Amino acid sequence: MRNNLEFRPLGKTSESIPEVGMGTWGMGGGMRADSSGDSESIEALKLGLELDMTLVDTAEMYGAGHSEEVVSRALEDWRKPVFVASKVSPSHFGYDDLLLSARKSLERLRVKQMDLYQLHWPNPRTPIAETMKAMEKLVRDGMVRHIGVSNFSVAQMRDAQAALSREEIVSNQVEYSLIDRSVEEEILPYCQREKLTLIAYSPLGQGRIARGRGGPFKIVDEIAARLGESRSQVALNWLLWHESVVAIPKASDKKHVVENAAVSGWKLSTRDFQEIDKAFR
Ligand SMILES: NC(=O)c1ccc[n+]([C@@H]2O[C@H](COP(=O)([O-])OP(=O)(O)OC[C@H]3O[C@@H](n4cnc5c(N)ncnc54)[C@H](OP(=O)(O)O)[C@@H]3O)[C@@H](O)[C@H]2O)c1
């Protein structure tokens, strides 16, 4: 079992975060709280932390808040550094609502401070200036360390940044995988140019990459077999070839957790990278 996870810069800050973190959608329920899988989720998260995947991404929306509670239980006995990212739902982007959401997330997470607080989706109904004023207050009051966005276009990222008076947005969390490469058009080049971290969600296509059939997948399988890696590992490593990208696969199965942590610390050859790139273009 490899355990040499590499870190990447967080935006323009002097901090760095693991290039592979852990997603938690589905842990603690979907749109509603469901505690039936809590033990499995907590065990998987704990194992991931041991393997250095110390970036954990959750949201107030996941399991109607219960996902944050699951994360807090996984962190209960963890004494080493961890980077906790959560998200506020678009319906809570009003000034007072946002402050309340943050307080509730901190309570559920049982931490004094979130390392990254992200606007989950854009919400054109609430002026971004109002939302960002609340985000800056959270930073000023020490409840949040860094501000991020999620599912924002380049224009929305620019507006969001312009609405901030002191802070800089450090990241945009967007869907990015071999089977959804739409961010390569504008968002990824913008993040790379402006030194924002692109947090790739659904980096395994919500499990579809492992199940996929057909030509492009055969190429990945051939490369994976030659390297002694799994298809999912090659797909994640291909993502990490891109500067400014970190990935947050979600895994409840311990075998998957171990595989995902082992995606860091090595690199596909240029030839293998290009072959996969071409196959999924
Ligand atoms: N900001 C947003 O709007 C947004 C939207 C979607 C997701 N996200 C975040 O991104 C995270 C990841 O995305 P996701 O959960 O949608 O999908 P994903 O990480 O692409 O895929 C998760 C699925 O892949 C399986 N899997 C994990 N590792 C594997 C491996 N090594 N080999 C084979 N299968 C593997 C998991 O199975 P097991 O669980 O059985 O191990 C699970 O079924 C979420 O959990 C969430 O934190 C954010």
mmCIF file of C-alpha atoms and ligand atoms in Angstrom:
data_model
loop_
_atom_site.group_PDB
_atom_site.id
_atom_site.type_symbol
_atom_site.label_atom_id
_atom_site.label_comp_id
_atom_site.label_asym_id
_atom_site.label_seq_id
_atom_site.Cartn_x
_atom_site.Cartn_y
_atom_site.Cartn_z
ATOM 1 C CA MET A 1 0.000 0.000 0.000
ATOM 2 C CA ARG A 2 1.528 3.321 -1.106
ATOM 3 C CA ASN A 3 1.142 6.239 1.239
ATOM 4 C CA ASN A 4 2.882 9.242 -0.211
ATOM 5 C CA LEU A 5 0.146 11.640 -1.064
ATOM 6 C CA GLU A 6 1.265 14.846 -2.711
ATOM 7 C CA PHE A 7 -0.100 18.295 -2.007
ATOM 8 C CA ARG A 8 -0.932 21.202 -4.310
ATOM 9 C CA PRO A 9 -1.195 24.940 -3.677
ATOM 10 C CA LEU A 10 -4.556 26.252 -2.532
ATOM 11 C CA GLY A 11 -5.308 29.176 -4.818
ATOM 12 C CA LYS A 12 -2.741 31.920 -4.407
ATOM 13 C CA THR A 13 -2.296 31.184 -0.701
ATOM 14 C CA SER A 14 0.891 29.798 0.794
ATOM 15 C CA GLU A 15 -1.069 26.737 1.904
ATOM 16 C CA SER A 16 -1.325 23.412 0.162
ATOM 17 C CA ILE A 17 -3.979 20.705 0.165
ATOM 18 C CA PRO A 18 -3.864 17.001 -0.746
ATOM 19 C CA GLU A 19 -4.211 16.416 -4.477
ATOM 20 C CA VAL A 20 -6.687 13.641 -3.675
ATOM 21 C CA GLY A 21 -9.299 14.322 -1.032
ATOM 22 C CA MET A 22 -12.549 12.668 -0.043
ATOM 23 C CA GLY A 23 -16.073 13.501 -1.181
ATOM 24 C CA THR A 24 -19.029 12.689 1.041
ATOM 25 C CA TRP A 25 -22.157 12.951 -1.094
ATOM 26 C CA GLY A 26 -24.367 10.015 -0.070
ATOM 27 C CA MET A 27 -22.672 9.660 3.309
ATOM 28 C CA GLY A 28 -25.342 10.424 5.891
ATOM 29 C CA GLY A 29 -28.079 10.271 3.279
ATOM 30 C CA GLY A 30 -28.994 11.931 0.009
ATOM 31 C CA MET A 31 -31.407 14.822 0.127
ATOM 32 C CA ARG A 32 -32.630 13.512 3.509
ATOM 33 C CA ALA A 33 -30.764 12.296 6.549
ATOM 34 C CA ASP A 34 -30.191 8.554 6.620
ATOM 35 C CA SER A 35 -27.938 7.111 9.294
ATOM 36 C CA SER A 36 -28.088 3.482 8.128
ATOM 37 C CA GLY A 37 -24.656 3.671 6.458
ATOM 38 C CA ASP A 38 -22.943 5.837 9.072
ATOM 39 C CA SER A 39 -20.541 3.200 10.432
ATOM 40 C CA GLU A 40 -19.335 2.248 6.960
ATOM 41 C CA SER A 41 -18.913 5.926 6.012
ATOM 42 C CA ILE A 42 -17.037 6.796 9.199
ATOM 43 C CA GLU A 43 -14.701 3.803 8.806
ATOM 44 C CA ALA A 44 -14.009 4.728 5.176
ATOM 45 C CA LEU A 45 -13.276 8.360 6.061
ATOM 46 C CA LYS A 46 -11.010 7.346 8.947
ATOM 47 C CA LEU A 47 -9.037 5.041 6.682
ATOM 48 C CA GLY A 48 -8.728 7.803 4.091
ATOM 49 C CA LEU A 49 -7.349 10.187 6.721
ATOM 50 C CA GLU A 50 -4.761 7.582 7.736
ATOM 51 C CA LEU A 51 -3.749 7.425 4.079
ATOM 52 C CA ASP A 52 -3.256 11.216 4.025
ATOM 53 C CA MET A 53 -6.446 12.146 2.165
ATOM 54 C CA THR A 54 -6.921 14.911 4.699
ATOM 55 C CA LEU A 55 -9.119 17.097 2.500
ATOM 56 C CA VAL A 56 -12.743 16.278 3.295
ATOM 57 C CA ASP A 57 -15.552 17.858 1.296
ATOM 58 C CA THR A 58 -19.128 18.022 2.547
ATOM 59 C CA ALA A 59 -22.147 20.353 2.341
ATOM 60 C CA GLU A 60 -25.085 21.466 4.446
ATOM 61 C CA MET A 61 -27.292 19.944 1.755
ATOM 62 C CA TYR A 62 -25.830 16.418 1.976
ATOM 63 C CA GLY A 63 -28.094 14.224 4.063
ATOM 64 C CA ALA A 64 -29.847 17.450 5.120
ATOM 65 C CA GLY A 65 -26.845 18.224 7.314
ATOM 66 C CA HIS A 66 -26.187 14.691 8.514
ATOM 67 C CA SER A 67 -23.164 14.295 6.235
ATOM 68 C CA GLU A 68 -21.420 17.024 8.230
ATOM 69 C CA GLU A 69 -22.196 15.068 11.409
ATOM 70 C CA VAL A 70 -20.717 11.920 9.870
ATOM 71 C CA VAL A 71 -17.570 13.893 8.996
ATOM 72 C CA SER A 72 -17.358 15.176 12.564
ATOM 73 C CA ARG A 73 -17.510 11.633 13.915
ATOM 74 C CA ALA A 74 -14.769 10.498 11.547
ATOM 75 C CA LEU A 75 -12.626 13.382 12.823
ATOM 76 C CA GLU A 76 -13.358 12.761 16.504
ATOM 77 C CA ASP A 77 -10.030 11.154 17.354
ATOM 78 C CA TRP A 78 -8.016 12.691 14.538
ATOM 79 C CA ARG A 79 -5.252 14.856 15.990
ATOM 80 C CA LYS A 80 -3.284 15.655 12.846
ATOM 81 C CA PRO A 81 -4.011 18.472 10.383
ATOM 82 C CA VAL A 82 -7.144 18.170 8.292
ATOM 83 C CA PHE A 83 -8.729 20.494 5.771
ATOM 84 C CA VAL A 84 -12.519 20.599 6.113
ATOM 85 C CA ALA A 85 -14.541 22.051 3.256
ATOM 86 C CA SER A 86 -18.293 22.573 3.372
ATOM 87 C CA LYS A 87 -20.846 24.376 1.242
ATOM 88 C CA VAL A 88 -23.762 26.680 1.763
ATOM 89 C CA SER A 89 -26.899 26.061 -0.307
ATOM 90 C CA PRO A 90 -28.076 28.732 -2.785
ATOM 91 C CA SER A 91 -31.326 29.238 -0.831
ATOM 92 C CA HIS A 92 -29.204 30.546 2.056
ATOM 93 C CA PHE A 93 -27.231 33.197 0.200
ATOM 94 C CA GLY A 94 -29.001 36.125 1.909
ATOM 95 C CA TYR A 95 -26.759 37.855 4.492
ATOM 96 C CA ASP A 96 -28.416 36.612 7.695
ATOM 97 C CA ASP A 97 -29.290 33.186 6.258
ATOM 98 C CA LEU A 98 -25.711 32.592 5.243
ATOM 99 C CA LEU A 99 -24.337 33.483 8.669
ATOM 100 C CA LEU A 100 -26.883 31.145 10.262
ATOM 101 C CA SER A 101 -26.024 28.313 7.846
ATOM 102 C CA ALA A 102 -22.338 28.656 8.664
ATOM 103 C CA ARG A 103 -23.038 28.540 12.403
ATOM 104 C CA LYS A 104 -25.141 25.389 11.969
ATOM 105 C CA SER A 105 -22.467 23.727 9.821
ATOM 106 C CA LEU A 106 -19.824 24.501 12.454
ATOM 107 C CA GLU A 107 -22.056 22.979 15.115
ATOM 108 C CA ARG A 108 -22.670 19.816 13.086
ATOM 109 C CA LEU A 109 -18.998 19.529 12.176
ATOM 110 C CA ARG A 110 -18.045 20.310 15.782
ATOM 111 C CA VAL A 111 -15.214 22.589 14.712
ATOM 112 C CA LYS A 112 -14.573 26.255 15.443
ATOM 113 C CA GLN A 113 -13.585 27.035 11.896
ATOM 114 C CA MET A 114 -14.149 25.667 8.403
ATOM 115 C CA ASP A 115 -11.044 25.662 6.236
ATOM 116 C CA LEU A 116 -13.033 26.270 3.074
ATOM 117 C CA TYR A 117 -16.616 27.491 2.747
ATOM 118 C CA GLN A 118 -18.062 27.255 -0.747
ATOM 119 C CA LEU A 119 -21.130 28.703 -2.449
ATOM 120 C CA HIS A 120 -22.674 25.443 -3.666
ATOM 121 C CA TRP A 121 -24.298 26.732 -6.874
ATOM 122 C CA PRO A 122 -24.753 30.240 -8.272
ATOM 123 C CA ASN A 123 -27.971 31.964 -7.232
ATOM 124 C CA PRO A 124 -28.900 34.870 -9.487
ATOM 125 C CA ARG A 125 -31.810 35.794 -7.192
ATOM 126 C CA THR A 126 -29.547 36.988 -4.387
ATOM 127 C CA PRO A 127 -27.105 39.809 -5.189
ATOM 128 C CA ILE A 128 -23.599 38.376 -5.048
ATOM 129 C CA ALA A 129 -22.432 41.480 -3.161
ATOM 130 C CA GLU A 130 -24.763 40.601 -0.263
ATOM 131 C CA THR A 131 -23.575 36.982 -0.224
ATOM 132 C CA MET A 132 -19.917 37.908 -0.331
ATOM 133 C CA LYS A 133 -20.347 40.480 2.435
ATOM 134 C CA ALA A 134 -21.521 37.644 4.674
ATOM 135 C CA MET A 135 -18.653 35.400 3.532
ATOM 136 C CA GLU A 136 -16.137 38.119 4.403
ATOM 137 C CA LYS A 137 -17.731 38.569 7.812
ATOM 138 C CA LEU A 138 -17.271 34.845 8.451
ATOM 139 C CA VAL A 139 -13.583 35.152 7.583
ATOM 140 C CA ARG A 140 -13.211 38.279 9.729
ATOM 141 C CA ASP A 141 -14.885 36.515 12.664
ATOM 142 C CA GLY A 142 -12.630 33.477 12.286
ATOM 143 C CA MET A 143 -15.403 31.035 11.380
ATOM 144 C CA VAL A 144 -14.083 30.428 7.872
ATOM 145 C CA ARG A 145 -10.495 30.463 6.634
ATOM 146 C CA HIS A 146 -10.975 30.515 2.863
ATOM 147 C CA ILE A 147 -13.796 31.343 0.467
ATOM 148 C CA GLY A 148 -14.601 29.105 -2.500
ATOM 149 C CA VAL A 149 -17.333 28.709 -5.085
ATOM 150 C CA SER A 150 -18.809 25.711 -6.847
ATOM 151 C CA ASN A 151 -20.447 25.278 -10.242
ATOM 152 C CA PHE A 152 -19.544 28.866 -11.164
ATOM 153 C CA SER A 153 -18.820 29.904 -14.753
ATOM 154 C CA VAL A 154 -15.870 32.175 -15.497
ATOM 155 C CA ALA A 155 -18.160 35.223 -15.604
ATOM 156 C CA GLN A 156 -19.688 34.240 -12.255
ATOM 157 C CA MET A 157 -16.233 33.727 -10.736
ATOM 158 C CA ARG A 158 -15.229 37.203 -11.908
ATOM 159 C CA ASP A 159 -18.400 38.757 -10.443
ATOM 160 C CA ALA A 160 -17.916 36.882 -7.193
ATOM 161 C CA GLN A 161 -14.328 38.065 -6.896
ATOM 162 C CA ALA A 162 -15.295 41.647 -7.741
ATOM 163 C CA ALA A 163 -17.870 41.551 -4.935
ATOM 164 C CA LEU A 164 -15.172 40.788 -2.345
ATOM 165 C CA SER A 165 -13.378 43.702 -0.778
ATOM 166 C CA ARG A 166 -10.538 41.980 1.090
ATOM 167 C CA GLU A 167 -10.543 38.244 0.385
ATOM 168 C CA GLU A 168 -9.713 36.243 -2.705
ATOM 169 C CA ILE A 169 -11.652 33.247 -3.936
ATOM 170 C CA VAL A 170 -9.308 30.274 -3.699
ATOM 171 C CA SER A 171 -11.228 27.577 -5.571
ATOM 172 C CA ASN A 172 -14.058 26.544 -7.856
ATOM 173 C CA GLN A 173 -15.503 23.059 -7.325
ATOM 174 C CA VAL A 174 -16.830 21.721 -10.619
ATOM 175 C CA GLU A 175 -17.548 18.412 -12.312
ATOM 176 C CA TYR A 176 -14.476 17.086 -14.080
ATOM 177 C CA SER A 177 -13.643 13.574 -15.195
ATOM 178 C CA LEU A 178 -12.644 11.652 -18.292
ATOM 179 C CA ILE A 179 -16.323 11.482 -19.228
ATOM 180 C CA ASP A 180 -17.171 15.121 -18.499
ATOM 181 C CA ARG A 181 -14.489 17.443 -19.754
ATOM 182 C CA SER A 182 -16.586 20.554 -20.335
ATOM 183 C CA VAL A 183 -14.505 22.600 -17.849
ATOM 184 C CA GLU A 184 -11.530 22.314 -20.179
ATOM 185 C CA GLU A 185 -13.110 24.890 -22.467
ATOM 186 C CA GLU A 186 -13.027 27.933 -20.183
ATOM 187 C CA ILE A 187 -13.044 27.168 -16.458
ATOM 188 C CA LEU A 188 -9.861 25.103 -16.207
ATOM 189 C CA PRO A 189 -7.703 27.505 -18.280
ATOM 190 C CA TYR A 190 -9.084 30.422 -16.245
ATOM 191 C CA CYS A 191 -8.306 28.684 -12.929
ATOM 192 C CA GLN A 192 -4.799 27.865 -14.109
ATOM 193 C CA ARG A 193 -4.162 31.421 -15.306
ATOM 194 C CA GLU A 194 -5.620 33.086 -12.222
ATOM 195 C CA LYS A 195 -4.139 30.532 -9.806
ATOM 196 C CA LEU A 196 -7.403 29.207 -8.446
ATOM 197 C CA THR A 197 -7.669 25.578 -7.389
ATOM 198 C CA LEU A 198 -10.113 23.524 -9.444
ATOM 199 C CA ILE A 199 -11.649 20.948 -7.117
ATOM 200 C CA ALA A 200 -12.831 18.171 -9.434
ATOM 201 C CA TYR A 201 -16.102 16.618 -8.259
ATOM 202 C CA SER A 202 -17.530 13.363 -9.561
ATOM 203 C CA PRO A 203 -13.989 12.589 -10.781
ATOM 204 C CA LEU A 204 -15.042 8.975 -11.342
ATOM 205 C CA GLY A 205 -18.255 9.986 -13.090
ATOM 206 C CA GLN A 206 -20.178 8.842 -9.992
ATOM 207 C CA GLY A 207 -18.847 5.338 -10.534
ATOM 208 C CA ARG A 208 -19.685 5.265 -14.247
ATOM 209 C CA ILE A 209 -16.021 5.188 -15.226
ATOM 210 C CA ALA A 210 -15.534 1.854 -13.465
ATOM 211 C CA ARG A 211 -18.574 0.427 -15.271
ATOM 212 C CA GLY A 212 -17.992 1.909 -18.735
ATOM 213 C CA ARG A 213 -17.605 -0.284 -21.785
ATOM 214 C CA GLY A 214 -16.239 0.319 -25.248
ATOM 215 C CA GLY A 215 -13.202 1.597 -27.118
ATOM 216 C CA PRO A 216 -11.917 4.451 -24.944
ATOM 217 C CA PHE A 217 -12.223 2.368 -21.785
ATOM 218 C CA LYS A 218 -10.263 -0.474 -23.418
ATOM 219 C CA ILE A 219 -7.346 1.915 -23.871
ATOM 220 C CA VAL A 220 -7.480 2.884 -20.194
ATOM 221 C CA ASP A 221 -7.680 -0.803 -19.242
ATOM 222 C CA GLU A 222 -4.629 -1.682 -21.338
ATOM 223 C CA ILE A 223 -2.612 1.087 -19.714
ATOM 224 C CA ALA A 224 -3.936 0.181 -16.257
ATOM 225 C CA ALA A 225 -3.005 -3.503 -16.718
ATOM 226 C CA ARG A 226 0.510 -2.588 -17.853
ATOM 227 C CA LEU A 227 0.978 -0.295 -14.838
ATOM 228 C CA GLY A 228 -0.691 -2.614 -12.342
ATOM 229 C CA GLU A 229 -3.288 0.037 -11.484
ATOM 230 C CA SER A 230 -7.068 -0.071 -11.712
ATOM 231 C CA ARG A 231 -9.063 1.746 -14.373
ATOM 232 C CA SER A 232 -10.328 4.244 -11.794
ATOM 233 C CA GLN A 233 -6.801 4.931 -10.601
ATOM 234 C CA VAL A 234 -5.646 5.689 -14.126
ATOM 235 C CA ALA A 235 -8.683 7.931 -14.664
ATOM 236 C CA LEU A 236 -7.889 9.892 -11.485
ATOM 237 C CA ASN A 237 -4.191 10.113 -12.281
ATOM 238 C CA TRP A 238 -5.085 11.454 -15.735
ATOM 239 C CA LEU A 239 -7.055 14.256 -14.007
ATOM 240 C CA LEU A 240 -4.099 15.090 -11.773
ATOM 241 C CA TRP A 241 -1.949 15.587 -14.853
ATOM 242 C CA HIS A 242 -3.693 18.959 -15.103
ATOM 243 C CA GLU A 243 -2.148 21.796 -13.186
ATOM 244 C CA SER A 244 -4.317 23.412 -10.453
ATOM 245 C CA VAL A 245 -6.595 20.356 -10.188
ATOM 246 C CA VAL A 246 -7.303 18.340 -7.060
ATOM 247 C CA ALA A 247 -9.848 15.499 -7.049
ATOM 248 C CA ILE A 248 -12.347 14.484 -4.380
ATOM 249 C CA PRO A 249 -13.622 10.962 -5.180
ATOM 250 C CA LYS A 250 -16.200 9.578 -2.788
ATOM 251 C CA ALA A 251 -15.599 6.030 -1.589
ATOM 252 C CA SER A 252 -17.427 4.045 1.054
ATOM 253 C CA ASP A 253 -15.755 0.772 0.108
ATOM 254 C CA LYS A 254 -12.388 0.486 1.879
ATOM 255 C CA LYS A 255 -10.797 -1.111 -1.171
ATOM 256 C CA HIS A 256 -11.744 1.993 -3.146
ATOM 257 C CA VAL A 257 -10.376 4.268 -0.419
ATOM 258 C CA VAL A 258 -7.002 2.506 -0.565
ATOM 259 C CA GLU A 259 -6.980 2.675 -4.365
ATOM 260 C CA ASN A 260 -7.812 6.378 -4.433
ATOM 261 C CA ALA A 261 -5.081 7.321 -1.974
ATOM 262 C CA ALA A 262 -2.591 5.420 -4.130
ATOM 263 C CA VAL A 263 -3.360 7.603 -7.137
ATOM 264 C CA SER A 264 -0.961 10.237 -5.871
ATOM 265 C CA GLY A 265 2.833 10.103 -5.921
ATOM 266 C CA TRP A 266 3.233 8.875 -9.500
ATOM 267 C CA LYS A 267 2.421 10.159 -12.934
ATOM 268 C CA LEU A 268 1.230 8.619 -16.190
ATOM 269 C CA SER A 269 3.855 8.923 -18.919
ATOM 270 C CA THR A 270 3.249 11.674 -21.474
ATOM 271 C CA ARG A 271 2.465 9.012 -24.037
ATOM 272 C CA ASP A 272 -0.132 7.263 -21.856
ATOM 273 C CA PHE A 273 -1.639 10.606 -20.884
ATOM 274 C CA GLN A 274 -1.972 11.644 -24.516
ATOM 275 C CA GLU A 275 -3.418 8.336 -25.617
ATOM 276 C CA ILE A 276 -6.169 8.569 -23.005
ATOM 277 C CA ASP A 277 -6.667 12.243 -23.761
ATOM 278 C CA LYS A 278 -7.270 11.445 -27.425
ATOM 279 C CA ALA A 279 -9.535 8.481 -26.704
ATOM 280 C CA PHE A 280 -11.921 10.582 -24.577
ATOM 281 C CA ARG A 281 -11.779 13.763 -26.624
HETATM 282 N N1 LIG B 1 -20.261 20.788 -5.742
HETATM 283 C C1 LIG B 1 -21.168 19.993 -6.279
HETATM 284 O O1 LIG B 1 -22.177 20.435 -6.838
HETATM 285 C C2 LIG B 1 -20.946 18.521 -6.219
HETATM 286 C C3 LIG B 1 -21.719 17.649 -7.009
HETATM 287 C C4 LIG B 1 -21.442 16.289 -6.938
HETATM 288 C C5 LIG B 1 -20.437 15.819 -6.099
HETATM 289 N N2 LIG B 1 -19.724 16.688 -5.316
HETATM 290 C C6 LIG B 1 -18.648 16.237 -4.395
HETATM 291 O O2 LIG B 1 -17.727 15.414 -5.103
HETATM 292 C C7 LIG B 1 -17.641 14.149 -4.466
HETATM 293 C C8 LIG B 1 -17.335 13.054 -5.450
HETATM 294 O O3 LIG B 1 -18.293 12.980 -6.469
HETATM 295 P P1 LIG B 1 -19.425 11.867 -6.544
HETATM 296 O O4 LIG B 1 -19.675 11.286 -5.216
HETATM 297 O O5 LIG B 1 -20.548 12.484 -7.269
HETATM 298 O O6 LIG B 1 -18.838 10.777 -7.545
HETATM 299 P P2 LIG B 1 -17.440 10.020 -7.768
HETATM 300 O O7 LIG B 1 -16.495 10.313 -6.678
HETATM 301 O O8 LIG B 1 -17.048 10.297 -9.171
HETATM 302 O O9 LIG B 1 -17.901 8.510 -7.706
HETATM 303 C C9 LIG B 1 -18.311 7.881 -6.522
HETATM 304 C C10 LIG B 1 -18.619 6.425 -6.878
HETATM 305 O O10 LIG B 1 -17.427 5.797 -7.354
HETATM 306 C C11 LIG B 1 -17.151 4.645 -6.592
HETATM 307 N N3 LIG B 1 -15.691 4.572 -6.427
HETATM 308 C C12 LIG B 1 -14.904 5.333 -5.618
HETATM 309 N N4 LIG B 1 -13.621 4.984 -5.737
HETATM 310 C C13 LIG B 1 -13.586 3.964 -6.623
HETATM 311 C C14 LIG B 1 -12.542 3.181 -7.162
HETATM 312 N N5 LIG B 1 -11.272 3.360 -6.790
HETATM 313 N N6 LIG B 1 -12.866 2.222 -8.065
HETATM 314 C C15 LIG B 1 -14.138 2.013 -8.446
HETATM 315 N N7 LIG B 1 -15.178 2.737 -7.978
HETATM 316 C C16 LIG B 1 -14.893 3.701 -7.075
HETATM 317 C C17 LIG B 1 -17.854 4.818 -5.280
HETATM 318 O O11 LIG B 1 -18.195 3.558 -4.737
HETATM 319 P P3 LIG B 1 -18.178 3.247 -3.151
HETATM 320 O O12 LIG B 1 -18.801 4.423 -2.471
HETATM 321 O O13 LIG B 1 -18.950 1.987 -3.057
HETATM 322 O O14 LIG B 1 -16.750 3.073 -2.720
HETATM 323 C C18 LIG B 1 -19.092 5.597 -5.697
HETATM 324 O O15 LIG B 1 -20.078 4.713 -6.201
HETATM 325 C C19 LIG B 1 -19.003 14.023 -3.772
HETATM 326 O O16 LIG B 1 -19.027 13.002 -2.849
HETATM 327 C C20 LIG B 1 -19.171 15.410 -3.234
HETATM 328 O O17 LIG B 1 -18.395 15.619 -2.067
HETATM 329 C C21 LIG B 1 -19.956 18.026 -5.391
#
